[in-house]
Coordinates of C-alpha atoms in Angstrom, one line a residue:
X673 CA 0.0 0.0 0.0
X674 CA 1.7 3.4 -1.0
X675 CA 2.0 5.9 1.7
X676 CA -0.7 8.4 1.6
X677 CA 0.4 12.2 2.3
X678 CA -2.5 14.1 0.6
X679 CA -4.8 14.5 3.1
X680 CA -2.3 16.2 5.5
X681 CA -4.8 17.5 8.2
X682 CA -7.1 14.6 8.5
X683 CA -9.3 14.4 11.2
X684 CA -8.5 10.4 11.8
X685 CA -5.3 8.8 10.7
X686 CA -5.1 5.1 10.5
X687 CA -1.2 4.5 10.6
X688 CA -0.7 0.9 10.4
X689 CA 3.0 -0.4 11.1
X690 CA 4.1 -3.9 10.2
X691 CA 7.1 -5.7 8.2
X692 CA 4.9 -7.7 5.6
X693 CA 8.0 -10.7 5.1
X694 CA 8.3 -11.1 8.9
X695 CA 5.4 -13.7 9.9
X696 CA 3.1 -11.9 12.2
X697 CA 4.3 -8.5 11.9
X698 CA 2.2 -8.3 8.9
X699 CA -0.8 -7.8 10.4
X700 CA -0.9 -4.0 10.5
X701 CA -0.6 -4.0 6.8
X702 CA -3.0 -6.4 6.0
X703 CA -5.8 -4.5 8.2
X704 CA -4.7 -1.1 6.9
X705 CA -5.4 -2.4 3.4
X706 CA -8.8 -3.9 4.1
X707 CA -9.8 -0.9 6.2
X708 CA -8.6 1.4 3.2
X709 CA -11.1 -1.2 0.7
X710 CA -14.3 -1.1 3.1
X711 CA -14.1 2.4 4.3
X712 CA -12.2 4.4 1.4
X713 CA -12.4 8.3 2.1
X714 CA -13.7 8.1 5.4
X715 CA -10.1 8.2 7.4
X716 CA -6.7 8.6 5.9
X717 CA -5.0 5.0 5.7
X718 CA -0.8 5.2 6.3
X719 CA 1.2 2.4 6.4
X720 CA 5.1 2.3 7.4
X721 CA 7.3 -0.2 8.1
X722 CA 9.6 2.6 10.1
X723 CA 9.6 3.6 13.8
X724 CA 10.9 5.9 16.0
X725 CA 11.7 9.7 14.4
X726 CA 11.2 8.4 11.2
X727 CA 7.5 8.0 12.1
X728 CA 7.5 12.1 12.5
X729 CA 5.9 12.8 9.0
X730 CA 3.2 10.1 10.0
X731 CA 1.8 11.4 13.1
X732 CA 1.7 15.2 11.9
X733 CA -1.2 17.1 11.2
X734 CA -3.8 15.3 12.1
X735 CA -6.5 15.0 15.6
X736 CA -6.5 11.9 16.2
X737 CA -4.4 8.9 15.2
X738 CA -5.3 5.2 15.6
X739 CA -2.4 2.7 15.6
X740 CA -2.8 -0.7 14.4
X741 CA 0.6 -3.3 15.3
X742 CA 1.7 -6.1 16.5
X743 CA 2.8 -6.6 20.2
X744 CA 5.0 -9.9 21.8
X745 CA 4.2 -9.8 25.6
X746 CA 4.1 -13.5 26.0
X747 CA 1.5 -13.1 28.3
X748 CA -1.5 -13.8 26.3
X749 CA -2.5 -16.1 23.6
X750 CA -1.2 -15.4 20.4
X751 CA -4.2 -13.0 18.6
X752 CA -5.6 -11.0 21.9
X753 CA -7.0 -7.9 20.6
X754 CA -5.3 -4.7 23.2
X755 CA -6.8 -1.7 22.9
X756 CA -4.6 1.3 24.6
X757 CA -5.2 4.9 24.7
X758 CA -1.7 6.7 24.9
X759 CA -2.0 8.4 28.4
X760 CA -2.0 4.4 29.8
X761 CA 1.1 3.7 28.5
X762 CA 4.1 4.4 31.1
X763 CA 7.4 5.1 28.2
X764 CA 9.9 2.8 29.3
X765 CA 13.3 4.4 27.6
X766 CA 15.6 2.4 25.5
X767 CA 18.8 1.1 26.4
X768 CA 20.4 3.9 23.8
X769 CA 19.8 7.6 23.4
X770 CA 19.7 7.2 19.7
X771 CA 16.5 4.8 20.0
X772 CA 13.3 6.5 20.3
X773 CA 10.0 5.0 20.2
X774 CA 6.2 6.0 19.1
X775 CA 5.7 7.5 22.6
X776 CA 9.2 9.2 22.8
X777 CA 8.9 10.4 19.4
X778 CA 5.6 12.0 20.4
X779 CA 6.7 13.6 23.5
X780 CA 9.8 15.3 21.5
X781 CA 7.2 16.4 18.9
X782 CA 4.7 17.8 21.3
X783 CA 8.2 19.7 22.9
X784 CA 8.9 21.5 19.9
X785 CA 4.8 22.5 19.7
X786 CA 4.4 20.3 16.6
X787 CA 1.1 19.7 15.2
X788 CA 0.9 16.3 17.1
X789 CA -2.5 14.2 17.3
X790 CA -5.0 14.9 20.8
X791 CA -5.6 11.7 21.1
X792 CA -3.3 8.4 20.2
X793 CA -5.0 5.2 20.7
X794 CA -3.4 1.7 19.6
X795 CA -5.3 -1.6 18.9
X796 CA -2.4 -4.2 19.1
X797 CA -2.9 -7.9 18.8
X798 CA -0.6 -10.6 20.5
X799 CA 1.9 -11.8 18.2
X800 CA 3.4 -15.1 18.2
X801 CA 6.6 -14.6 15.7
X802 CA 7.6 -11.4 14.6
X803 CA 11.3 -12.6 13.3
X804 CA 10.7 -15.4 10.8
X805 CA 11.4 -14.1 7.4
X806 CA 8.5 -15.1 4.8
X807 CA 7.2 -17.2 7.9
X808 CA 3.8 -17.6 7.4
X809 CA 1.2 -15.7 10.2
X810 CA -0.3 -17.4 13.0
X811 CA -3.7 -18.9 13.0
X812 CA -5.0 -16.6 15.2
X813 CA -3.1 -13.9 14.3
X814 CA -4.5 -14.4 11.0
X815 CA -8.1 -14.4 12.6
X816 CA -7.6 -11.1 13.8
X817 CA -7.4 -9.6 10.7
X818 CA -10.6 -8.9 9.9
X819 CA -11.6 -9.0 13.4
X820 CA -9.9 -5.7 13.9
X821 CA -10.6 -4.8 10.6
X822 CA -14.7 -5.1 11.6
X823 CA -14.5 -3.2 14.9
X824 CA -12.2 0.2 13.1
X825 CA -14.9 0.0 10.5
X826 CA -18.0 0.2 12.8
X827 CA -16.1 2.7 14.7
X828 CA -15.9 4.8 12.1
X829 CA -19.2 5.1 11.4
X830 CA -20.0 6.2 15.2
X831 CA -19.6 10.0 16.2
X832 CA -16.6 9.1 18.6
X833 CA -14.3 6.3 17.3
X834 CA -12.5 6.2 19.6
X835 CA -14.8 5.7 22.3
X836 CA -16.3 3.0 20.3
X837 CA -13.5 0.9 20.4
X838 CA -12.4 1.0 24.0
X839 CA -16.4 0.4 24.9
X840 CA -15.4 -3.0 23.1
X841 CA -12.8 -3.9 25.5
X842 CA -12.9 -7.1 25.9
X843 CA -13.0 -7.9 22.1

């Protein structure tokens, strides 16, 4: 999917991360591009394969931006839906000044008085292998596809999206 910059102040930004050869890490991809088929027009669809500063130009300019990745906790079966708003999410720093993460790179952004998003809030789904090059995705990983795919959708279509997918916790 080609990374979308035309609608620069979008009200809601669907930035979906992922590595499409790397087994699970695929799935952001694969829901940005069914979410850009069912809903086309009604929220910009971005997709990157980047993180930390080089996610800037992603999460500019618009209110609110709704992040869709991959997570490895090991604490949950492989395909658990999370849905996390921003403010819950205590940034843990790397190991390496030069490392900076979605929420680091926010916080520097919002520092300079960027045009950052309001509200951040990130539906992540337990991943079982992230590192296997042209592994093939998990069952249930697979499952949750169109699973997430469904709720952003729906959510969408409600006056407050984002409130429409936390009210679905648990998924």
């Amino acid at each position: 999917m080609a990374e979308s910059h035309e609608h620069e102040h979008a009200r809601l930004r669907l930035l979906a991360l992922g590595n499409d050869i790397l087994s699970d890490d695929a799935f952001g991809l694969l829901v940005a591009g069914r979410v850009a088929g069912r809903a086309p027009g009604r929220l910009e669809v971005v997709t990157s394969s980047a993180s930390g500063f080089h996610l800037l130009d992603h999460v500019l300019g618009v209110g609110r931006l709704l992040v869709v990745d991959v997570v490895q906790t090991g604490r949950a079966p492989a395909g658990t839906l999370y849905i996390i708003r921003e403010e819950d999410v205590e940034v843990v720093h790397g190991g390496s000044p030069h490392y900076t993460g979605l929420f680091e790179m926010l916080a520097v952004a919002r520092e300079l008085r960027l045009a950052t998003p309001a509200e951040v809030l990130i539906l992540a789904v337990e991943a079982a292998d992230c590192l296997t090059v042209g592994g093939a995705m998990h069952p249930a990983v697979e499952a949750a596809v169109e699973r997430v795919t469904d709720l952003i959708v729906a959510a969408i279509g409600q006056p407050d999206p984002f409130a429409a997918l936390a009210e679905c916790v648990p998924c």
